[in-house]
Coordinates of C-alpha atoms in Angstrom, one line a residue:
Chain A
X722 CA 105.8 57.0 96.9
X723 CA 105.4 60.3 98.6
X724 CA 108.3 62.0 100.3
X725 CA 108.4 62.2 104.1
X726 CA 110.6 65.3 104.5
X727 CA 110.6 65.2 108.3
X728 CA 112.0 61.7 108.6
X729 CA 114.4 62.4 105.6
X730 CA 115.9 65.3 107.5
X731 CA 117.6 63.0 109.9
X732 CA 119.8 61.8 107.0
X733 CA 121.2 65.3 106.6
X734 CA 123.6 66.2 109.5
X735 CA 123.6 70.0 108.9
X736 CA 119.8 70.0 109.2
X737 CA 120.1 68.7 112.7
X738 CA 121.9 71.9 113.8
X739 CA 120.4 74.7 115.7
X740 CA 121.0 78.3 114.6
X741 CA 120.4 81.2 117.0
X742 CA 118.7 78.7 119.4
X743 CA 116.2 77.6 116.8
X744 CA 115.8 74.6 114.5
X745 CA 117.7 75.4 111.3
X746 CA 115.3 76.0 108.4
X747 CA 117.2 75.6 105.1
X748 CA 115.5 77.3 102.2
X749 CA 118.5 77.9 100.0
X750 CA 118.8 74.7 98.0
X751 CA 118.8 76.5 94.7
X752 CA 122.2 77.8 95.8
X753 CA 123.5 74.5 97.2
X754 CA 121.6 71.5 98.6
X755 CA 122.3 69.8 101.8
X756 CA 124.4 66.6 101.8
X757 CA 123.0 63.3 103.1
X758 CA 124.9 60.7 105.2
X759 CA 125.3 58.3 102.3
X760 CA 127.1 60.9 100.2
X761 CA 129.4 61.7 103.1
X762 CA 130.0 58.0 103.7
X763 CA 130.8 57.3 100.0
X764 CA 133.5 60.1 99.9
X765 CA 134.8 59.0 103.3
X766 CA 135.1 55.3 102.2
X767 CA 137.2 56.3 99.1
X768 CA 139.7 58.3 101.2
X769 CA 139.8 55.7 104.0
X770 CA 139.9 52.4 102.0
X771 CA 140.2 52.9 98.2
X772 CA 142.6 55.9 98.1
X773 CA 144.6 55.7 94.8
X774 CA 144.5 57.2 91.4
X775 CA 142.1 56.2 88.6
X776 CA 142.9 54.6 85.2
X777 CA 146.0 52.6 84.2
X778 CA 146.6 51.2 87.7
X779 CA 146.9 47.4 87.6
X780 CA 146.6 46.8 91.3
X781 CA 143.2 46.1 92.9
X782 CA 143.1 49.4 94.9
X783 CA 143.4 51.4 91.7
X784 CA 140.8 49.3 90.0
X785 CA 138.4 50.1 92.9
X786 CA 139.1 53.8 92.5
X787 CA 138.5 53.5 88.7
X788 CA 135.2 51.6 89.4
X789 CA 134.0 54.3 91.8
X790 CA 134.8 57.0 89.2
X791 CA 133.5 55.3 86.1
X792 CA 130.5 53.9 88.1
X793 CA 129.5 57.4 88.9
X794 CA 129.6 58.2 85.2
X795 CA 127.3 55.3 84.5
X796 CA 125.0 56.2 87.3
X797 CA 124.7 59.8 86.2
X798 CA 124.2 58.7 82.5
X799 CA 121.4 56.4 83.6
X800 CA 119.9 59.1 85.8
X801 CA 119.6 61.7 83.0
X802 CA 118.9 59.0 80.3
X803 CA 122.1 59.6 78.3
X804 CA 125.0 57.6 76.8
X805 CA 127.9 57.3 79.3
X806 CA 130.2 58.2 76.4
X807 CA 128.5 61.6 76.4
X808 CA 129.1 62.3 80.1
X809 CA 132.2 64.5 80.7
X810 CA 132.9 65.3 84.3
X811 CA 133.7 68.9 85.1
X812 CA 134.1 70.8 88.4
X813 CA 130.6 72.3 88.0
X814 CA 128.0 73.5 85.5
X815 CA 130.0 76.7 84.9
X816 CA 132.9 74.6 83.6
X817 CA 130.5 72.5 81.5
X818 CA 129.2 75.7 79.9
X819 CA 132.7 77.0 79.3
X820 CA 133.7 73.7 77.7
X821 CA 130.9 74.2 75.2
X822 CA 131.7 77.9 74.7
X823 CA 135.4 77.2 74.0
X824 CA 135.4 73.9 72.2
X825 CA 132.2 74.3 70.2
X826 CA 131.1 77.9 69.9
X827 CA 134.4 79.6 69.6
X828 CA 135.6 77.1 67.0
X829 CA 132.5 77.5 64.8
X830 CA 130.7 80.8 65.2
X831 CA 132.0 84.1 63.7
X832 CA 130.8 87.3 62.0
X833 CA 127.4 86.9 60.4
X834 CA 126.4 84.1 62.8
X835 CA 124.0 84.5 65.7
X836 CA 123.9 82.9 69.2
X837 CA 120.4 83.0 70.7
X838 CA 120.0 83.1 74.5
X839 CA 117.6 84.6 77.0
X840 CA 117.6 87.5 79.5
X841 CA 117.0 85.1 82.4
X842 CA 120.3 83.1 82.2
X843 CA 122.5 82.6 85.2
X844 CA 125.9 84.2 84.6
X845 CA 127.3 80.6 84.1
X846 CA 125.3 80.3 81.0
X847 CA 125.7 83.9 79.9
X848 CA 129.2 85.2 80.4
X849 CA 131.1 82.3 78.6
X850 CA 129.0 83.1 75.5
X851 CA 129.2 86.9 75.5
X852 CA 133.0 86.5 76.2
X853 CA 133.1 84.2 73.1
X854 CA 131.1 86.7 71.1
X855 CA 133.6 89.5 71.9
X856 CA 136.5 87.2 70.7
X857 CA 134.8 85.8 67.6
X858 CA 132.6 88.6 66.4
X859 CA 129.2 86.7 66.2
X860 CA 126.0 88.4 67.3
X861 CA 124.1 87.5 70.5
X862 CA 120.3 87.9 70.7
X863 CA 118.2 87.6 73.8
X864 CA 114.7 86.2 74.2
X865 CA 112.8 88.6 76.4
X866 CA 110.2 87.8 79.2
X867 CA 106.5 88.0 79.2
X868 CA 104.7 89.8 82.0
X869 CA 104.5 86.7 84.1
X870 CA 108.2 85.8 83.8
X871 CA 108.1 83.3 81.0
X872 CA 110.1 83.4 77.7
X873 CA 108.3 85.2 75.0
X874 CA 108.2 82.7 72.2
X875 CA 106.5 85.1 69.7
X876 CA 109.5 87.4 69.9
X877 CA 111.9 84.3 69.8
X878 CA 110.3 83.4 66.5
X879 CA 111.2 86.8 65.1
X880 CA 114.7 86.6 66.5
X881 CA 115.4 83.4 64.5
X882 CA 113.6 84.4 61.3
X883 CA 116.7 85.5 59.3
X884 CA 118.2 82.0 59.6
X885 CA 121.5 83.2 61.1
X886 CA 121.0 81.5 64.5
X887 CA 123.4 78.6 64.8
X888 CA 123.4 78.1 68.5
X889 CA 120.8 78.3 71.3
X890 CA 122.0 78.6 75.0
X891 CA 119.1 78.4 77.4
X892 CA 118.5 77.4 81.0
X893 CA 116.0 74.6 81.7
X894 CA 114.7 76.1 84.9
X895 CA 115.3 79.7 86.1
X896 CA 117.2 80.0 89.4
X897 CA 115.4 83.3 90.2
X898 CA 111.9 83.2 88.6
X899 CA 111.5 79.4 88.9
X900 CA 110.2 79.3 85.3
X901 CA 110.4 75.9 83.6
X902 CA 111.3 76.7 80.0
X903 CA 109.8 74.6 77.2
X904 CA 113.0 73.1 75.8
X905 CA 111.4 71.0 73.1
X906 CA 109.4 74.0 71.8
X907 CA 112.6 76.2 71.9
X908 CA 114.7 73.6 70.1
X909 CA 112.0 73.2 67.4
X910 CA 111.7 76.9 66.9
X911 CA 115.5 77.3 66.4
X912 CA 115.9 74.2 64.3
X913 CA 112.9 75.1 62.1
X914 CA 114.7 78.3 61.1
X915 CA 118.1 76.5 60.8
X916 CA 118.1 72.7 60.8
X917 CA 121.9 72.7 61.7
X918 CA 121.4 74.8 64.8
X919 CA 122.9 73.4 68.0
X920 CA 121.1 73.5 71.4
X921 CA 122.8 73.8 74.7
X922 CA 120.8 73.7 77.9
X923 CA 121.9 74.7 81.5
X924 CA 120.2 72.0 83.5
X925 CA 121.5 73.1 86.9
X926 CA 118.1 73.8 88.4
X927 CA 116.3 71.0 86.6
X928 CA 118.2 67.8 87.2
X929 CA 117.8 68.0 91.0
X930 CA 114.1 68.5 90.8
X931 CA 112.5 67.0 87.7
X932 CA 112.7 63.8 85.8
X933 CA 115.1 64.6 83.0
X934 CA 115.7 62.5 79.9
X935 CA 118.5 63.9 77.8
X936 CA 117.4 61.6 74.9
X937 CA 113.8 62.9 75.0
X938 CA 114.9 66.5 75.2
X939 CA 116.7 65.9 71.9
X940 CA 119.3 68.6 72.6
X941 CA 123.1 68.6 71.9
X942 CA 124.6 69.7 75.2
X943 CA 123.2 69.8 78.8
X944 CA 125.1 71.2 81.8
X945 CA 124.7 69.6 85.2
X946 CA 126.1 70.3 88.7
X947 CA 126.5 67.9 91.6
X948 CA 126.1 70.2 94.6
X949 CA 122.5 71.1 94.0
X950 CA 121.4 67.5 93.7
X951 CA 122.5 66.3 97.1
X952 CA 126.0 65.7 95.9
X953 CA 129.3 67.3 96.9
X954 CA 130.8 70.6 95.6
X955 CA 133.5 70.3 93.0
X956 CA 131.8 68.0 90.5
X957 CA 129.5 68.6 87.6
X958 CA 129.1 67.3 84.1
X959 CA 128.5 68.2 80.5
X960 CA 126.1 65.7 79.0
X961 CA 126.4 65.7 75.2
X962 CA 125.6 63.7 72.2
X963 CA 128.8 61.6 71.8
X964 CA 129.1 62.6 68.1
X965 CA 129.2 66.2 69.1
X966 CA 132.1 65.5 71.6
X967 CA 133.9 63.6 68.9
X968 CA 133.7 66.6 66.6
X969 CA 135.2 68.9 69.2
X970 CA 138.8 69.8 70.0
X971 CA 139.9 69.4 73.6
X972 CA 139.4 72.4 76.0
X973 CA 142.1 71.4 78.6
X974 CA 145.2 69.3 77.7
X975 CA 147.4 67.2 79.8
X976 CA 147.5 63.7 81.3
X977 CA 144.7 61.1 80.8
X978 CA 143.2 62.9 77.8
X979 CA 145.8 61.6 75.3
X980 CA 146.1 58.5 73.2
X981 CA 149.8 59.0 72.3
X982 CA 152.3 61.7 73.0
X983 CA 155.5 62.5 71.2
X984 CA 158.0 65.2 71.7
X985 CA 156.2 67.2 69.0
X986 CA 152.5 66.7 69.9
X987 CA 149.8 64.3 70.9
X988 CA 146.7 62.5 69.8
X989 CA 143.5 62.4 71.8
X990 CA 141.9 59.8 73.9
X991 CA 138.3 58.6 73.1
X992 CA 135.3 60.6 74.4
X993 CA 134.5 61.5 77.1
X994 CA 138.1 61.1 78.4
X995 CA 139.4 63.5 75.8
X996 CA 137.9 66.3 77.9
X997 CA 139.1 65.1 81.3
X998 CA 142.7 66.2 81.6
X999 CA 144.6 65.4 84.8
X1000 CA 143.6 63.5 88.0
X1001 CA 139.8 64.0 88.3
X1002 CA 137.6 64.5 91.4
X1003 CA 137.4 60.9 92.5
X1004 CA 135.9 61.3 96.0
X1005 CA 133.4 63.8 94.6
X1006 CA 132.4 61.3 91.8
X1007 CA 131.8 58.7 94.5
X1008 CA 129.7 61.2 96.4
X1009 CA 127.7 62.1 93.3
X1010 CA 127.1 58.4 92.6
X1011 CA 125.6 58.1 96.1
X1012 CA 123.5 61.2 95.5
X1013 CA 122.1 59.7 92.3
X1014 CA 121.3 56.5 94.2
X1015 CA 119.3 58.5 96.9
X1016 CA 117.4 60.4 94.2
X1017 CA 116.6 57.2 92.4
X1018 CA 115.3 55.6 95.6
X1019 CA 113.1 58.6 96.3
X1020 CA 112.0 58.6 92.6
X1021 CA 112.1 61.8 90.6
X1022 CA 108.4 61.8 90.0
X1023 CA 107.9 61.8 93.8
X1024 CA 110.6 64.5 94.1
X1025 CA 108.7 66.7 91.6
X1026 CA 105.4 66.0 93.2
X1027 CA 106.8 67.1 96.6
X1028 CA 108.2 70.2 95.0
X1029 CA 104.9 71.2 93.4
X1030 CA 103.0 70.7 96.7
X1031 CA 105.5 72.6 98.8
X1032 CA 105.9 75.4 96.3
X1033 CA 102.2 75.9 96.2
X1034 CA 102.1 76.2 100.0
X1035 CA 105.1 78.4 100.0
X1036 CA 103.6 80.8 97.5
X1037 CA 100.3 80.9 99.5
X1038 CA 102.2 81.6 102.7
X1039 CA 104.3 84.3 101.1
X1040 CA 101.3 86.1 99.8
X1041 CA 99.9 86.4 103.3
X1042 CA 102.6 89.0 104.0
X1043 CA 101.5 92.6 103.4
X1044 CA 103.4 94.3 100.5
X1045 CA 105.0 91.1 99.2
X1046 CA 105.3 90.7 95.5
X1047 CA 106.5 87.4 93.8
X1048 CA 108.7 87.7 90.7
X1049 CA 107.9 85.0 88.2
X1050 CA 105.0 82.6 87.6
X1051 CA 102.8 81.5 90.5
X1052 CA 101.3 78.5 88.7
X1053 CA 103.2 75.5 90.2
X1054 CA 102.6 73.5 87.0
X1055 CA 105.0 75.7 85.0
X1056 CA 107.6 76.6 87.7
X1057 CA 110.2 75.0 89.9
X1058 CA 110.9 75.5 93.6
X1059 CA 112.9 78.7 93.6
X1060 CA 110.6 81.6 94.6
X1061 CA 112.0 85.2 94.5
X1062 CA 110.1 88.1 96.0
X1063 CA 110.2 91.7 97.2
X1064 CA 108.8 93.3 100.3
X1065 CA 107.8 96.9 99.8
X1066 CA 110.3 99.3 101.3
X1067 CA 112.5 96.7 102.9
X1068 CA 115.9 95.9 101.3
X1069 CA 116.5 92.2 100.6
X1070 CA 119.7 92.3 102.7
X1071 CA 117.7 93.4 105.7
X1072 CA 115.1 90.7 105.0
X1073 CA 117.8 88.1 104.8
X1074 CA 119.6 89.2 107.9
X1075 CA 116.3 89.2 109.9
X1076 CA 115.4 85.7 108.6
X1077 CA 119.0 84.5 109.4
X1078 CA 118.7 85.7 113.0
X1079 CA 115.7 83.4 113.3
X1080 CA 117.5 80.4 111.9
X1081 CA 115.9 80.7 108.4
X1082 CA 118.4 80.5 105.5
X1083 CA 117.4 82.2 102.3
X1084 CA 119.5 83.9 99.7
X1085 CA 119.4 87.6 98.9
X1086 CA 121.2 89.5 96.1
X1087 CA 121.3 89.3 92.4
X1088 CA 121.6 85.4 92.3
X1089 CA 124.2 85.7 89.5
X1090 CA 121.6 87.0 87.1
X1091 CA 122.4 90.7 86.8
X1092 CA 120.8 91.2 83.3
X1093 CA 117.6 89.6 84.7
X1094 CA 117.7 92.0 87.8
X1095 CA 117.8 94.9 85.3
X1096 CA 114.8 93.5 83.4
X1097 CA 112.9 93.2 86.7
X1098 CA 114.0 96.8 87.7
X1099 CA 115.5 95.7 91.0
X1100 CA 119.0 95.5 92.4
X1101 CA 118.4 92.3 94.4
X1102 CA 115.6 89.9 95.4
X1103 CA 115.0 87.6 98.4
X1104 CA 114.7 84.0 97.3
X1105 CA 113.4 80.9 99.1
X1106 CA 114.1 77.6 97.5
X1107 CA 113.2 74.2 98.7
X1108 CA 114.2 70.6 98.3
X1109 CA 113.2 67.1 99.5
X1110 CA 113.9 67.9 103.1
X1111 CA 111.5 70.9 103.4
X1112 CA 107.9 70.7 104.5
X1113 CA 105.1 72.8 105.9
X1114 CA 106.9 73.0 109.3
X1115 CA 109.4 75.4 107.6
X1116 CA 106.8 77.9 106.5
X1117 CA 105.8 79.2 109.9
X1118 CA 109.4 80.4 110.8
X1119 CA 109.7 81.9 107.4
X1120 CA 106.5 83.9 107.6
X1121 CA 107.2 84.9 111.1
X1122 CA 110.7 86.2 110.1
X1123 CA 109.2 88.1 107.1
X1124 CA 106.6 89.7 109.3
X1125 CA 109.3 90.7 111.7
X1126 CA 111.4 92.2 108.9
X1127 CA 108.4 94.1 107.6
X1128 CA 107.5 95.7 110.9
X1129 CA 111.0 96.2 112.1
X1130 CA 112.2 98.0 109.0
X1131 CA 108.9 99.9 108.3
X1132 CA 109.6 103.5 107.7
Chain B
X1264 CA 124.4 90.0 120.5
X1265 CA 121.2 89.6 118.6
X1266 CA 120.4 91.2 115.2
X1267 CA 117.8 93.5 116.9
X1268 CA 120.6 94.7 119.2
X1269 CA 122.8 95.5 116.3
X1270 CA 120.1 97.7 114.9
X1271 CA 119.9 100.0 117.8
X1272 CA 117.3 102.8 117.9
X1273 CA 120.0 105.2 116.7
X1274 CA 120.5 103.2 113.5
X1275 CA 116.8 102.8 112.9
X1276 CA 116.2 106.5 113.4
X1277 CA 118.8 107.4 110.8
X1278 CA 117.4 104.8 108.5
X1279 CA 113.8 106.1 108.9
X1280 CA 114.7 109.8 109.0
X1281 CA 118.0 110.2 107.2
X1282 CA 119.9 113.4 107.7
X1283 CA 121.3 115.3 104.7
X1284 CA 119.7 113.0 102.1
X1285 CA 119.2 114.9 98.9
X1286 CA 119.6 114.4 95.1
X1287 CA 121.6 117.6 94.6
X1288 CA 123.7 120.2 96.5
X1289 CA 123.9 123.9 95.8
X1290 CA 127.4 124.9 94.7
X1291 CA 128.8 121.3 94.9
X1292 CA 132.5 120.9 94.2
X1293 CA 132.7 117.1 94.0
X1294 CA 130.2 114.3 93.2
X1295 CA 131.3 110.7 93.8
X1296 CA 129.3 107.6 92.9
X1297 CA 130.1 104.4 94.8
X1298 CA 128.5 101.1 94.1
X1299 CA 128.8 97.6 95.3
X1300 CA 127.6 95.3 92.5
X1301 CA 127.4 92.3 94.8
X1302 CA 124.7 93.9 97.0
X1303 CA 123.4 96.3 94.4
X1304 CA 124.1 99.2 96.8
X1305 CA 124.4 102.6 95.1
X1306 CA 125.6 105.8 96.8
X1307 CA 125.9 109.3 95.5
X1308 CA 127.8 111.7 97.7
X1309 CA 128.1 115.5 97.0
X1310 CA 130.6 117.7 98.7
X1311 CA 131.0 121.5 98.9
X1312 CA 134.2 122.9 100.4
X1313 CA 134.8 126.2 102.1
X1314 CA 137.9 127.2 103.9
X1315 CA 139.3 123.7 103.6
X1316 CA 136.3 122.4 105.5
X1317 CA 133.2 120.3 104.7
X1318 CA 130.7 123.1 104.1
X1319 CA 128.0 121.1 102.4
X1320 CA 127.5 117.3 102.2
X1321 CA 124.5 115.3 101.0
X1322 CA 124.0 111.7 100.1
X1323 CA 121.5 109.8 98.0
X1324 CA 121.2 106.2 96.9
X1325 CA 119.8 102.8 97.4
X1326 CA 120.8 100.1 99.8
X1327 CA 120.1 98.2 103.0
X1328 CA 119.2 99.9 106.2
X1329 CA 122.8 99.7 107.5
X1330 CA 124.4 101.5 104.5
X1331 CA 121.7 104.2 104.4
X1332 CA 121.8 104.9 108.1
X1333 CA 125.5 104.9 108.3
X1334 CA 125.8 107.4 105.5
X1335 CA 123.3 109.6 107.3
X1336 CA 125.2 109.5 110.6
X1337 CA 128.4 110.1 108.7
X1338 CA 127.2 113.3 107.1
X1339 CA 126.0 114.6 110.5
X1340 CA 129.4 113.8 112.1
X1341 CA 131.6 115.4 109.5
X1342 CA 129.7 118.5 108.4
X1343 CA 131.7 121.6 109.4
X1344 CA 134.9 119.7 110.0
X1345 CA 138.2 120.5 108.3
X1346 CA 139.0 118.1 105.4
X1347 CA 142.0 116.6 107.2
X1348 CA 140.0 116.2 110.4
X1349 CA 137.2 114.5 108.4
X1350 CA 139.7 112.1 106.8
X1351 CA 141.1 111.3 110.3
X1352 CA 137.6 110.6 111.6
X1353 CA 136.9 108.3 108.6
X1354 CA 140.0 106.3 109.5
X1355 CA 138.8 106.1 113.1
X1356 CA 135.5 104.7 111.9
X1357 CA 137.1 102.3 109.5
X1358 CA 139.3 100.9 112.3
X1359 CA 136.2 100.6 114.5
X1360 CA 134.5 98.5 111.8
X1361 CA 137.5 96.2 111.9
X1362 CA 137.1 95.6 115.6
X1363 CA 139.4 98.3 117.1
X1364 CA 138.3 100.7 119.8
X1365 CA 137.6 104.2 118.4
X1366 CA 139.9 106.9 119.5
X1367 CA 137.4 109.7 118.9
X1368 CA 134.3 108.4 120.6
X1369 CA 132.6 111.8 121.0
X1370 CA 133.5 113.1 117.5
X1371 CA 131.9 110.0 115.8
X1372 CA 128.6 111.1 117.4
X1373 CA 125.8 108.7 116.2
X1374 CA 128.2 106.7 114.1
X1375 CA 129.4 105.1 117.3
X1376 CA 126.2 103.1 117.2
X1377 CA 127.6 101.1 114.3
X1378 CA 130.3 99.6 116.5
X1379 CA 128.2 96.4 116.9
X1380 CA 128.1 95.9 113.1
X1381 CA 131.7 94.9 113.3
X1382 CA 130.5 91.6 114.7
X1383 CA 128.5 90.9 111.5
X1384 CA 131.4 90.7 108.9
X1385 CA 129.1 90.6 105.9
X1386 CA 127.5 93.9 106.9
X1387 CA 130.8 95.8 107.5
X1388 CA 131.0 96.9 103.9
X1389 CA 127.5 98.3 104.1
X1390 CA 128.4 100.5 107.1
X1391 CA 131.6 101.6 105.4
X1392 CA 130.0 102.6 102.0
X1393 CA 129.2 106.2 102.9
X1394 CA 132.5 106.8 104.7
X1395 CA 134.5 105.4 101.8
X1396 CA 132.6 107.7 99.5
X1397 CA 133.5 110.6 101.8
X1398 CA 137.2 109.7 101.8
X1399 CA 137.0 109.5 98.0
X1400 CA 135.2 112.8 97.7
X1401 CA 137.8 114.6 99.7
X1402 CA 140.8 113.1 97.9
X1403 CA 139.1 113.8 94.6
X1404 CA 138.7 117.4 95.6
X1405 CA 142.3 117.6 96.7
X1406 CA 143.4 116.3 93.3
X1407 CA 141.4 119.1 91.7
X1408 CA 138.8 116.8 90.1
X1409 CA 135.1 117.2 90.4
X1410 CA 133.7 113.7 89.9
X1411 CA 134.8 110.1 90.6
X1412 CA 133.1 106.7 90.3
X1413 CA 134.2 103.7 92.3
X1414 CA 133.0 100.1 92.2
X1415 CA 133.6 98.1 95.4
X1416 CA 134.2 94.5 94.6
X1417 CA 134.1 92.8 98.0

């Protein structure tokens, strides 16, 4: 099944809008994807017809709400090929990374230990761990980049050689460079040096775009967010091996996460509920379930195939612009759909403003990757990122806007 | 108002041929460094004072066309003005960027061209960067200090 982006667009209300008198061209899905009608309907149905709290309700309405919420957990587990007992709902991937940083890393790593990460991490997968390092006194080492924006595995091998690396935090796909990191190779490299090492992956930019099997990746933790995979904002998940979750202390305490409570203390509920304190995001879970259904109907192999074809055309189109340089790999086989670039002598904010005035939405700035910006020697980049609803029709307005920016701001 | 209208010829002229852009200033009294980490904008402003007036003023830095052009127009408008007068003009510009009518239309000189930027809220901070650096440079001088670094977080 190939994806027919043009007909798919009618399912996304925002994409039917005009901006500045032109058809809206949305090339910022790496920041947040658009929301299809089925996701909106699923959230609306909960609020209109099944509105009640989850768990412990004995009346049918509450059972419906519980089914929606737990059904979304089952759907997400199936989608990423994981055990539902290992799916903890969070508000986003950032919270999932924090859960790991607080409940696993801070409780276990200290002086003499090393946490290995990379220079290309999103702040969500960087700051929770450097913050933990400051509090706990372990060392953080960073895998650098090769010339073409991939992780330098030769240096990584040196970084793990002393056997002190107990934890690896790495993104699956870079939100700036587009690089798809070889997770099995990285896990093997870390575990060869220390068989007890634990691997945490930020899957934010991978799960929406690639077929992902948590079981096949053979990692310990995997962070996911809903709003980049056609779902609503306000819901994400930590995917984990259930036995890892069982070994962890709770991060947030309160209602729903307990087994018994006395005046003096409490015991914890089973996983994953132990990590879900308080009333959860029920409508958002229903929406995420509908998003998973849509992606399953499209087929993740087809989604990836569409991304490879579009990204190849996008890179070719970008390179027709004089003075444009792409940051990151240009081989579509090893990259995702986020393409960052620079235009000689034109500041990204001016590029973004010019494109915006022509109805083309791209992101400009540091993309929450300030250490990576420093490595690239830039303050900001312009980034175009596509999804299932983009096709070749979107390239002409993009290139036209870039040419306009280049000539308008030429010095 | 279109984007192209916002960038009037005046703004583009200052962007392409900035006034008083230099990495150093002979006899400087104050050097302030302002940055906005969200945009990656960096602004160095150097001030020399004589007889309580702006005797020398140069800027240098990196940023979008609006921030660079606005800093250029600012230096041209305030050079030679008394420190108090320059602060007053800064306040007039700041109010203009928040949608109020400027009281000192003629004194703002080319900076008046940035009035339209007020309608693009995300760019207002760009237009203000040089002016806020000026205000900081003057107050730093008045405190008797010679350097100050400010990070703008919005």
